[in-house]
Amino acid sequence: LQVTVLGTPAEEQGGGKIDLIKAGAFDGLDVVLMAHPSQENAAYLPDVAEHDVTVKYYGKASHAAAYPWEGVNALDAAVLAYNNLSVLRQQMKPTWRVHGVIKNGGVKPNIIPSYTELEFYLRAPSMKDLSVLTEKVENCFKSAALATGCKVEIKGGENDYYNVLPNKSLQKVYKENGKKLGIEFISEDCILNGLSGSTDFGNVTFVVPGLHAYFYIGSDALNHTEEYTEAAGSEAAQFYTLRTAKALAMTALDVIFKPSLLEEVREDFRLVKLKEEGQINPV
């Protein structure tokens, strides 16, 4: 028996855990466990699949007052693309997310912009849904180029993040251990009716059974805010973090010393992957 403590990068900036998968860091492991700070305690939240896209429009510079007809306005293309996406939202599923920024919008007001750049994140509950959303969004980008006469370059991120696959056996044992330590978990209704972010741990759950728990740190501040950063480094947060680490350790011990549990975990993993791949109907 062997327990591996594997330091992995956060999900931001390209997906370091995906690089670790490719490097074989998860080969030979039976189960992987981790936890992420949040506003509540949950053994699972529906982290969704995510695709990054960078869009570059190339036009032609010209004096905006003297001879604008000589120019090809790349900013017009960027604005049209943004508006196209706003129109698309009426036909988007409630569980889809599209959000982004215009990173480069030109240089000077009297120069027709010859170059603009946008960066967008696309999210959906499954990889299948994500591919459908991606096609629709890319058509919005392409049509903006066509309407303005610009050339467009659409480049996806190096790695897509997969949705986190649930493992009910691991979740059940983790919750039992957490409750023994005084952890109060949110209800199943809250889990089913809520959406979370995206993580490269989702990719890990496609190659080995995994648990991606969330834990309260003693603050109601929202993640990715200055207030949450301060709360995460506070002395009060250490109690909640250590308690969660203990619950994870207890869960790992259960997997190690209960062969029947490991078999249940493996069977859950097999079935949820089949469902994800569309080979069986959801129960």
PDB file of C-alpha atoms in Angstrom:
ATOM      1  CA  LEU A   1       0.000   0.000   0.000  1.00  0.00           C
ATOM      2  CA  GLN A   2       1.209   3.488  -0.788  1.00  0.00           C
ATOM      3  CA  VAL A   3      -0.071   6.990  -0.139  1.00  0.00           C
ATOM      4  CA  THR A   4       1.223   9.715  -2.463  1.00  0.00           C
ATOM      5  CA  VAL A   5       1.073  13.393  -1.533  1.00  0.00           C
ATOM      6  CA  LEU A   6       1.262  15.079  -4.917  1.00  0.00           C
ATOM      7  CA  GLY A   7       1.694  18.829  -5.110  1.00  0.00           C
ATOM      8  CA  THR A   8      -0.214  20.107  -8.130  1.00  0.00           C
ATOM      9  CA  PRO A   9      -0.663  23.573  -9.649  1.00  0.00           C
ATOM     10  CA  ALA A  10      -3.921  25.483  -9.378  1.00  0.00           C
ATOM     11  CA  GLU A  11      -6.309  25.317 -12.331  1.00  0.00           C
ATOM     12  CA  GLU A  12      -5.462  28.797 -13.606  1.00  0.00           C
ATOM     13  CA  GLN A  13      -3.057  29.403 -16.501  1.00  0.00           C
ATOM     14  CA  GLY A  14      -3.276  26.359 -18.694  1.00  0.00           C
ATOM     15  CA  GLY A  15      -4.029  23.364 -16.485  1.00  0.00           C
ATOM     16  CA  GLY A  16      -0.952  22.006 -14.755  1.00  0.00           C
ATOM     17  CA  LYS A  17      -2.757  18.831 -13.684  1.00  0.00           C
ATOM     18  CA  ILE A  18      -3.340  18.021 -17.361  1.00  0.00           C
ATOM     19  CA  ASP A  19       0.405  18.274 -17.958  1.00  0.00           C
ATOM     20  CA  LEU A  20       0.877  15.926 -14.999  1.00  0.00           C
ATOM     21  CA  ILE A  21      -1.587  13.453 -16.509  1.00  0.00           C
ATOM     22  CA  LYS A  22       0.403  13.461 -19.751  1.00  0.00           C
ATOM     23  CA  ALA A  23       3.627  12.988 -17.763  1.00  0.00           C
ATOM     24  CA  GLY A  24       2.197   9.900 -16.037  1.00  0.00           C
ATOM     25  CA  ALA A  25       1.906  11.396 -12.535  1.00  0.00           C
ATOM     26  CA  PHE A  26      -1.464   9.705 -11.973  1.00  0.00           C
ATOM     27  CA  ASP A  27      -0.550   6.333 -13.465  1.00  0.00           C
ATOM     28  CA  GLY A  28      -1.059   3.443 -11.062  1.00  0.00           C
ATOM     29  CA  LEU A  29      -3.167   5.413  -8.583  1.00  0.00           C
ATOM     30  CA  ASP A  30      -6.466   3.931  -7.397  1.00  0.00           C
ATOM     31  CA  VAL A  31      -8.090   7.091  -5.992  1.00  0.00           C
ATOM     32  CA  VAL A  32      -7.245  10.799  -5.854  1.00  0.00           C
ATOM     33  CA  LEU A  33      -8.567  13.205  -3.206  1.00  0.00           C
ATOM     34  CA  MET A  34      -8.411  16.972  -2.887  1.00  0.00           C
ATOM     35  CA  ALA A  35     -10.408  19.889  -1.473  1.00  0.00           C
ATOM     36  CA  HIS A  36     -10.986  23.484  -2.552  1.00  0.00           C
ATOM     37  CA  PRO A  37     -11.945  26.419  -0.299  1.00  0.00           C
ATOM     38  CA  SER A  38     -15.405  27.858  -0.800  1.00  0.00           C
ATOM     39  CA  GLN A  39     -18.394  29.387   1.017  1.00  0.00           C
ATOM     40  CA  GLU A  40     -19.868  26.028   2.016  1.00  0.00           C
ATOM     41  CA  ASN A  41     -19.021  22.397   2.711  1.00  0.00           C
ATOM     42  CA  ALA A  42     -19.795  19.943  -0.084  1.00  0.00           C
ATOM     43  CA  ALA A  43     -18.452  16.550  -1.054  1.00  0.00           C
ATOM     44  CA  TYR A  44     -19.164  17.469  -4.677  1.00  0.00           C
ATOM     45  CA  LEU A  45     -20.193  20.492  -6.720  1.00  0.00           C
ATOM     46  CA  PRO A  46     -20.898  20.363 -10.461  1.00  0.00           C
ATOM     47  CA  ASP A  47     -17.675  21.882 -11.800  1.00  0.00           C
ATOM     48  CA  VAL A  48     -18.215  22.313 -15.521  1.00  0.00           C
ATOM     49  CA  ALA A  49     -16.186  21.815 -18.686  1.00  0.00           C
ATOM     50  CA  GLU A  50     -14.346  24.892 -19.962  1.00  0.00           C
ATOM     51  CA  HIS A  51     -12.712  26.059 -23.197  1.00  0.00           C
ATOM     52  CA  ASP A  52     -10.528  29.160 -23.586  1.00  0.00           C
ATOM     53  CA  VAL A  53     -10.488  31.039 -26.869  1.00  0.00           C
ATOM     54  CA  THR A  54      -8.461  34.015 -28.085  1.00  0.00           C
ATOM     55  CA  VAL A  55      -9.770  35.902 -31.119  1.00  0.00           C
ATOM     56  CA  LYS A  56      -7.667  38.320 -33.184  1.00  0.00           C
ATOM     57  CA  TYR A  57      -9.069  40.594 -35.877  1.00  0.00           C
ATOM     58  CA  TYR A  58      -6.831  42.123 -38.532  1.00  0.00           C
ATOM     59  CA  GLY A  59      -8.033  45.149 -40.474  1.00  0.00           C
ATOM     60  CA  LYS A  60      -6.362  48.145 -42.108  1.00  0.00           C
ATOM     61  CA  ALA A  61      -5.370  51.411 -40.430  1.00  0.00           C
ATOM     62  CA  SER A  62      -6.469  54.731 -41.894  1.00  0.00           C
ATOM     63  CA  HIS A  63      -7.149  58.281 -40.747  1.00  0.00           C
ATOM     64  CA  ALA A  64     -10.590  58.191 -39.164  1.00  0.00           C
ATOM     65  CA  ALA A  65     -11.510  61.761 -40.246  1.00  0.00           C
ATOM     66  CA  ALA A  66      -9.689  62.361 -43.534  1.00  0.00           C
ATOM     67  CA  TYR A  67     -10.254  59.048 -45.360  1.00  0.00           C
ATOM     68  CA  PRO A  68     -12.006  56.461 -43.209  1.00  0.00           C
ATOM     69  CA  TRP A  69     -13.189  54.609 -46.357  1.00  0.00           C
ATOM     70  CA  GLU A  70      -9.619  53.445 -46.874  1.00  0.00           C
ATOM     71  CA  GLY A  71      -9.623  51.598 -43.560  1.00  0.00           C
ATOM     72  CA  VAL A  72     -10.906  48.231 -42.391  1.00  0.00           C
ATOM     73  CA  ASN A  73     -12.047  48.610 -38.803  1.00  0.00           C
ATOM     74  CA  ALA A  74     -10.941  45.759 -36.546  1.00  0.00           C
ATOM     75  CA  LEU A  75     -12.678  47.376 -33.560  1.00  0.00           C
ATOM     76  CA  ASP A  76     -15.990  47.150 -35.408  1.00  0.00           C
ATOM     77  CA  ALA A  77     -15.360  43.422 -35.756  1.00  0.00           C
ATOM     78  CA  ALA A  78     -14.650  43.081 -32.028  1.00  0.00           C
ATOM     79  CA  VAL A  79     -17.793  45.019 -31.102  1.00  0.00           C
ATOM     80  CA  LEU A  80     -19.933  42.997 -33.512  1.00  0.00           C
ATOM     81  CA  ALA A  81     -18.518  39.763 -32.097  1.00  0.00           C
ATOM     82  CA  TYR A  82     -19.367  40.886 -28.560  1.00  0.00           C
ATOM     83  CA  ASN A  83     -22.886  41.846 -29.637  1.00  0.00           C
ATOM     84  CA  ASN A  84     -23.326  38.610 -31.602  1.00  0.00           C
ATOM     85  CA  LEU A  85     -22.647  36.709 -28.398  1.00  0.00           C
ATOM     86  CA  SER A  86     -25.153  38.854 -26.532  1.00  0.00           C
ATOM     87  CA  VAL A  87     -27.790  37.923 -29.110  1.00  0.00           C
ATOM     88  CA  LEU A  88     -26.793  34.251 -28.917  1.00  0.00           C
ATOM     89  CA  ARG A  89     -27.557  34.204 -25.181  1.00  0.00           C
ATOM     90  CA  GLN A  90     -31.295  33.966 -25.904  1.00  0.00           C
ATOM     91  CA  GLN A  91     -30.676  30.520 -27.410  1.00  0.00           C
ATOM     92  CA  MET A  92     -28.127  29.385 -24.822  1.00  0.00           C
ATOM     93  CA  LYS A  93     -29.015  26.723 -22.278  1.00  0.00           C
ATOM     94  CA  PRO A  94     -29.304  28.016 -18.696  1.00  0.00           C
ATOM     95  CA  THR A  95     -26.265  25.942 -17.738  1.00  0.00           C
ATOM     96  CA  TRP A  96     -23.994  27.443 -20.434  1.00  0.00           C
ATOM     97  CA  ARG A  97     -21.678  30.335 -19.674  1.00  0.00           C
ATOM     98  CA  VAL A  98     -19.817  32.683 -22.047  1.00  0.00           C
ATOM     99  CA  HIS A  99     -17.771  35.555 -20.653  1.00  0.00           C
ATOM    100  CA  GLY A 100     -14.833  37.553 -21.914  1.00  0.00           C
ATOM    101  CA  VAL A 101     -13.043  40.829 -22.508  1.00  0.00           C
ATOM    102  CA  ILE A 102     -11.684  42.976 -25.322  1.00  0.00           C
ATOM    103  CA  LYS A 103      -7.961  42.957 -24.558  1.00  0.00           C
ATOM    104  CA  ASN A 104      -6.907  45.265 -27.395  1.00  0.00           C
ATOM    105  CA  GLY A 105      -9.267  47.796 -28.924  1.00  0.00           C
ATOM    106  CA  GLY A 106      -7.005  50.086 -30.939  1.00  0.00           C
ATOM    107  CA  VAL A 107      -4.438  52.818 -30.349  1.00  0.00           C
ATOM    108  CA  LYS A 108      -5.855  56.317 -30.998  1.00  0.00           C
ATOM    109  CA  PRO A 109      -9.357  57.653 -31.713  1.00  0.00           C
ATOM    110  CA  ASN A 110      -8.214  59.259 -35.000  1.00  0.00           C
ATOM    111  CA  ILE A 111      -6.774  55.988 -36.329  1.00  0.00           C
ATOM    112  CA  ILE A 112      -9.075  53.254 -37.555  1.00  0.00           C
ATOM    113  CA  PRO A 113      -7.936  50.206 -35.574  1.00  0.00           C
ATOM    114  CA  SER A 114      -6.088  47.635 -37.639  1.00  0.00           C
ATOM    115  CA  TYR A 115      -5.909  45.085 -34.826  1.00  0.00           C
ATOM    116  CA  THR A 116      -8.119  43.985 -31.940  1.00  0.00           C
ATOM    117  CA  GLU A 117      -8.036  41.007 -29.608  1.00  0.00           C
ATOM    118  CA  LEU A 118     -10.641  39.321 -27.424  1.00  0.00           C
ATOM    119  CA  GLU A 119     -10.350  36.564 -24.834  1.00  0.00           C
ATOM    120  CA  PHE A 120     -13.351  34.442 -23.845  1.00  0.00           C
ATOM    121  CA  TYR A 121     -14.083  31.476 -21.585  1.00  0.00           C
ATOM    122  CA  LEU A 122     -16.820  29.045 -22.607  1.00  0.00           C
ATOM    123  CA  ARG A 123     -18.373  26.684 -20.048  1.00  0.00           C
ATOM    124  CA  ALA A 124     -20.906  23.847 -20.190  1.00  0.00           C
ATOM    125  CA  PRO A 125     -21.822  20.906 -17.929  1.00  0.00           C
ATOM    126  CA  SER A 126     -20.307  18.291 -20.265  1.00  0.00           C
ATOM    127  CA  MET A 127     -17.710  18.035 -23.010  1.00  0.00           C
ATOM    128  CA  LYS A 128     -20.501  17.173 -25.461  1.00  0.00           C
ATOM    129  CA  ASP A 129     -22.383  20.356 -24.635  1.00  0.00           C
ATOM    130  CA  LEU A 130     -19.160  22.345 -24.704  1.00  0.00           C
ATOM    131  CA  SER A 131     -18.429  21.322 -28.302  1.00  0.00           C
ATOM    132  CA  VAL A 132     -21.898  22.504 -29.369  1.00  0.00           C
ATOM    133  CA  LEU A 133     -21.460  25.824 -27.569  1.00  0.00           C
ATOM    134  CA  THR A 134     -17.971  26.298 -29.024  1.00  0.00           C
ATOM    135  CA  GLU A 135     -19.250  25.934 -32.588  1.00  0.00           C
ATOM    136  CA  LYS A 136     -21.990  28.498 -32.021  1.00  0.00           C
ATOM    137  CA  VAL A 137     -19.586  30.980 -30.433  1.00  0.00           C
ATOM    138  CA  GLU A 138     -16.981  30.596 -33.177  1.00  0.00           C
ATOM    139  CA  ASN A 139     -19.667  31.340 -35.765  1.00  0.00           C
ATOM    140  CA  CYS A 140     -20.299  34.630 -33.935  1.00  0.00           C
ATOM    141  CA  PHE A 141     -16.610  35.499 -34.258  1.00  0.00           C
ATOM    142  CA  LYS A 142     -16.410  34.497 -37.932  1.00  0.00           C
ATOM    143  CA  SER A 143     -19.531  36.408 -38.954  1.00  0.00           C
ATOM    144  CA  ALA A 144     -18.158  39.602 -37.398  1.00  0.00           C
ATOM    145  CA  ALA A 145     -15.071  39.277 -39.578  1.00  0.00           C
ATOM    146  CA  LEU A 146     -17.189  38.690 -42.665  1.00  0.00           C
ATOM    147  CA  ALA A 147     -19.383  41.721 -41.972  1.00  0.00           C
ATOM    148  CA  THR A 148     -16.431  44.096 -41.523  1.00  0.00           C
ATOM    149  CA  GLY A 149     -14.007  42.703 -44.088  1.00  0.00           C
ATOM    150  CA  CYS A 150     -11.439  41.805 -41.438  1.00  0.00           C
ATOM    151  CA  LYS A 151      -9.369  38.672 -41.245  1.00  0.00           C
ATOM    152  CA  VAL A 152      -9.894  36.626 -38.091  1.00  0.00           C
ATOM    153  CA  GLU A 153      -7.697  34.244 -36.157  1.00  0.00           C
ATOM    154  CA  ILE A 154      -9.393  31.998 -33.593  1.00  0.00           C
ATOM    155  CA  LYS A 155      -7.132  30.065 -31.268  1.00  0.00           C
ATOM    156  CA  GLY A 156      -8.295  27.729 -28.534  1.00  0.00           C
ATOM    157  CA  GLY A 157      -6.444  27.251 -25.270  1.00  0.00           C
ATOM    158  CA  GLU A 158      -3.787  24.578 -24.977  1.00  0.00           C
ATOM    159  CA  ASN A 159      -5.996  22.432 -22.758  1.00  0.00           C
ATOM    160  CA  ASP A 160      -9.744  22.114 -22.305  1.00  0.00           C
ATOM    161  CA  TYR A 161     -10.916  21.491 -18.744  1.00  0.00           C
ATOM    162  CA  TYR A 162     -13.268  18.535 -18.406  1.00  0.00           C
ATOM    163  CA  ASN A 163     -16.245  18.500 -16.055  1.00  0.00           C
ATOM    164  CA  VAL A 164     -15.596  16.811 -12.702  1.00  0.00           C
ATOM    165  CA  LEU A 165     -17.065  13.303 -12.657  1.00  0.00           C
ATOM    166  CA  PRO A 166     -18.862  12.516  -9.379  1.00  0.00           C
ATOM    167  CA  ASN A 167     -18.102   9.372  -7.409  1.00  0.00           C
ATOM    168  CA  LYS A 168     -20.970   8.651  -5.040  1.00  0.00           C
ATOM    169  CA  SER A 169     -19.090   6.053  -3.004  1.00  0.00           C
ATOM    170  CA  LEU A 170     -16.230   8.431  -2.254  1.00  0.00           C
ATOM    171  CA  GLN A 171     -18.639  11.274  -1.551  1.00  0.00           C
ATOM    172  CA  LYS A 172     -20.649   9.171   0.885  1.00  0.00           C
ATOM    173  CA  VAL A 173     -17.594   8.089   2.891  1.00  0.00           C
ATOM    174  CA  TYR A 174     -16.133  11.593   2.915  1.00  0.00           C
ATOM    175  CA  LYS A 175     -19.403  13.031   4.244  1.00  0.00           C
ATOM    176  CA  GLU A 176     -19.603  10.377   6.945  1.00  0.00           C
ATOM    177  CA  ASN A 177     -16.080  11.204   8.070  1.00  0.00           C
ATOM    178  CA  GLY A 178     -16.686  14.927   7.857  1.00  0.00           C
ATOM    179  CA  LYS A 179     -19.814  14.748   9.984  1.00  0.00           C
ATOM    180  CA  LYS A 180     -17.849  12.941  12.691  1.00  0.00           C
ATOM    181  CA  LEU A 181     -15.586  16.004  12.782  1.00  0.00           C
ATOM    182  CA  GLY A 182     -18.491  18.461  12.954  1.00  0.00           C
ATOM    183  CA  ILE A 183     -18.653  19.443   9.280  1.00  0.00           C
ATOM    184  CA  GLU A 184     -22.130  20.499   8.157  1.00  0.00           C
ATOM    185  CA  PHE A 185     -22.718  19.827   4.460  1.00  0.00           C
ATOM    186  CA  ILE A 186     -25.105  21.631   2.119  1.00  0.00           C
ATOM    187  CA  SER A 187     -28.180  19.750   0.873  1.00  0.00           C
ATOM    188  CA  GLU A 188     -28.382  17.673  -2.297  1.00  0.00           C
ATOM    189  CA  ASP A 189     -30.901  20.173  -3.697  1.00  0.00           C
ATOM    190  CA  CYS A 190     -28.345  22.966  -3.388  1.00  0.00           C
ATOM    191  CA  ILE A 191     -25.819  20.828  -5.239  1.00  0.00           C
ATOM    192  CA  LEU A 192     -28.195  19.848  -8.047  1.00  0.00           C
ATOM    193  CA  ASN A 193     -29.505  23.390  -8.567  1.00  0.00           C
ATOM    194  CA  GLY A 194     -26.146  25.128  -8.423  1.00  0.00           C
ATOM    195  CA  LEU A 195     -23.190  25.580 -10.740  1.00  0.00           C
ATOM    196  CA  SER A 196     -19.566  25.939  -9.825  1.00  0.00           C
ATOM    197  CA  GLY A 197     -16.464  26.963 -11.736  1.00  0.00           C
ATOM    198  CA  SER A 198     -14.088  24.824 -13.744  1.00  0.00           C
ATOM    199  CA  THR A 199     -10.970  22.915 -12.793  1.00  0.00           C
ATOM    200  CA  ASP A 200      -8.296  20.762 -14.418  1.00  0.00           C
ATOM    201  CA  PHE A 201      -9.071  18.222 -11.694  1.00  0.00           C
ATOM    202  CA  GLY A 202     -12.005  17.338 -13.948  1.00  0.00           C
ATOM    203  CA  ASN A 203      -9.509  15.863 -16.416  1.00  0.00           C
ATOM    204  CA  VAL A 204      -8.018  13.832 -13.575  1.00  0.00           C
ATOM    205  CA  THR A 205     -11.435  12.309 -12.764  1.00  0.00           C
ATOM    206  CA  PHE A 206     -11.608  10.951 -16.312  1.00  0.00           C
ATOM    207  CA  VAL A 207      -8.482   8.824 -15.752  1.00  0.00           C
ATOM    208  CA  VAL A 208      -8.769   7.832 -12.068  1.00  0.00           C
ATOM    209  CA  PRO A 209     -11.653   7.911  -9.524  1.00  0.00           C
ATOM    210  CA  GLY A 210     -11.542  11.208  -7.677  1.00  0.00           C
ATOM    211  CA  LEU A 211     -13.096  13.375  -4.992  1.00  0.00           C
ATOM    212  CA  HIS A 212     -13.072  17.168  -5.343  1.00  0.00           C
ATOM    213  CA  ALA A 213     -14.614  18.420  -2.106  1.00  0.00           C
ATOM    214  CA  TYR A 214     -15.304  22.029  -1.114  1.00  0.00           C
ATOM    215  CA  PHE A 215     -14.916  23.473   2.359  1.00  0.00           C
ATOM    216  CA  TYR A 216     -16.004  26.540   4.297  1.00  0.00           C
ATOM    217  CA  ILE A 217     -13.164  28.665   5.730  1.00  0.00           C
ATOM    218  CA  GLY A 218     -15.132  30.761   8.213  1.00  0.00           C
ATOM    219  CA  SER A 219     -15.913  33.630   5.841  1.00  0.00           C
ATOM    220  CA  ASP A 220     -18.881  34.556   3.647  1.00  0.00           C
ATOM    221  CA  ALA A 221     -16.637  36.426   1.196  1.00  0.00           C
ATOM    222  CA  LEU A 222     -16.787  35.212  -2.419  1.00  0.00           C
ATOM    223  CA  ASN A 223     -13.906  33.381  -4.073  1.00  0.00           C
ATOM    224  CA  HIS A 224     -11.501  35.399  -6.227  1.00  0.00           C
ATOM    225  CA  THR A 225     -12.037  38.627  -4.298  1.00  0.00           C
ATOM    226  CA  GLU A 226      -9.632  40.589  -2.126  1.00  0.00           C
ATOM    227  CA  GLU A 227     -11.797  39.817   0.895  1.00  0.00           C
ATOM    228  CA  TYR A 228     -11.516  36.073   0.277  1.00  0.00           C
ATOM    229  CA  THR A 229      -7.762  36.289  -0.175  1.00  0.00           C
ATOM    230  CA  GLU A 230      -7.505  37.949   3.216  1.00  0.00           C
ATOM    231  CA  ALA A 231      -9.852  35.417   4.826  1.00  0.00           C
ATOM    232  CA  ALA A 232      -7.932  32.459   3.376  1.00  0.00           C
ATOM    233  CA  GLY A 233      -4.734  33.639   5.038  1.00  0.00           C
ATOM    234  CA  SER A 234      -6.321  34.298   8.413  1.00  0.00           C
ATOM    235  CA  GLU A 235      -5.735  32.243  11.539  1.00  0.00           C
ATOM    236  CA  ALA A 236      -9.438  31.362  11.687  1.00  0.00           C
ATOM    237  CA  ALA A 237      -9.299  29.626   8.302  1.00  0.00           C
ATOM    238  CA  GLN A 238      -6.629  27.196   9.507  1.00  0.00           C
ATOM    239  CA  PHE A 239      -9.075  25.299  11.730  1.00  0.00           C
ATOM    240  CA  TYR A 240     -11.435  24.616   8.824  1.00  0.00           C
ATOM    241  CA  THR A 241      -8.585  23.689   6.497  1.00  0.00           C
ATOM    242  CA  LEU A 242      -7.047  21.214   8.937  1.00  0.00           C
ATOM    243  CA  ARG A 243     -10.453  19.705   9.683  1.00  0.00           C
ATOM    244  CA  THR A 244     -11.016  19.126   5.972  1.00  0.00           C
ATOM    245  CA  ALA A 245      -7.546  17.624   5.591  1.00  0.00           C
ATOM    246  CA  LYS A 246      -8.368  15.208   8.408  1.00  0.00           C
ATOM    247  CA  ALA A 247     -11.626  14.186   6.711  1.00  0.00           C
ATOM    248  CA  LEU A 248      -9.714  13.528   3.495  1.00  0.00           C
ATOM    249  CA  ALA A 249      -7.133  11.455   5.383  1.00  0.00           C
ATOM    250  CA  MET A 250      -9.867   9.412   7.075  1.00  0.00           C
ATOM    251  CA  THR A 251     -11.445   8.786   3.666  1.00  0.00           C
ATOM    252  CA  ALA A 252      -8.107   7.636   2.255  1.00  0.00           C
ATOM    253  CA  LEU A 253      -7.719   5.195   5.168  1.00  0.00           C
ATOM    254  CA  ASP A 254     -11.185   3.793   4.514  1.00  0.00           C
ATOM    255  CA  VAL A 255     -10.262   3.153   0.877  1.00  0.00           C
ATOM    256  CA  ILE A 256      -6.999   1.477   1.903  1.00  0.00           C
ATOM    257  CA  PHE A 257      -8.396  -0.813   4.578  1.00  0.00           C
ATOM    258  CA  LYS A 258     -11.774  -1.633   3.022  1.00  0.00           C
ATOM    259  CA  PRO A 259     -11.250  -3.512  -0.272  1.00  0.00           C
ATOM    260  CA  SER A 260     -15.003  -3.653  -0.851  1.00  0.00           C
ATOM    261  CA  LEU A 261     -15.153   0.144  -0.779  1.00  0.00           C
ATOM    262  CA  LEU A 262     -12.441   0.418  -3.409  1.00  0.00           C
ATOM    263  CA  GLU A 263     -14.409  -1.934  -5.650  1.00  0.00           C
ATOM    264  CA  GLU A 264     -17.523   0.230  -5.201  1.00  0.00           C
ATOM    265  CA  VAL A 265     -15.480   3.334  -6.071  1.00  0.00           C
ATOM    266  CA  ARG A 266     -14.151   1.658  -9.214  1.00  0.00           C
ATOM    267  CA  GLU A 267     -17.638   0.563 -10.265  1.00  0.00           C
ATOM    268  CA  ASP A 268     -19.000   4.102  -9.769  1.00  0.00           C
ATOM    269  CA  PHE A 269     -16.115   5.389 -11.879  1.00  0.00           C
ATOM    270  CA  ARG A 270     -16.853   2.906 -14.660  1.00  0.00           C
ATOM    271  CA  LEU A 271     -20.583   3.663 -14.739  1.00  0.00           C
ATOM    272  CA  VAL A 272     -20.269   7.438 -14.643  1.00  0.00           C
ATOM    273  CA  LYS A 273     -17.754   7.361 -17.506  1.00  0.00           C
ATOM    274  CA  LEU A 274     -20.123   5.210 -19.556  1.00  0.00           C
ATOM    275  CA  LYS A 275     -22.926   7.676 -18.880  1.00  0.00           C
ATOM    276  CA  GLU A 276     -20.682  10.587 -19.812  1.00  0.00           C
ATOM    277  CA  GLU A 277     -19.796   8.924 -23.072  1.00  0.00           C
ATOM    278  CA  GLY A 278     -23.485   8.349 -23.818  1.00  0.00           C
ATOM    279  CA  GLN A 279     -23.283   4.554 -23.761  1.00  0.00           C
ATOM    280  CA  ILE A 280     -25.972   4.115 -21.105  1.00  0.00           C
ATOM    281  CA  ASN A 281     -29.052   6.108 -20.191  1.00  0.00           C
ATOM    282  CA  PRO A 282     -28.943   8.196 -17.011  1.00  0.00           C
ATOM    283  CA  VAL A 283     -30.882   6.671 -14.103  1.00  0.00           C
TER     284      VAL A 283
END
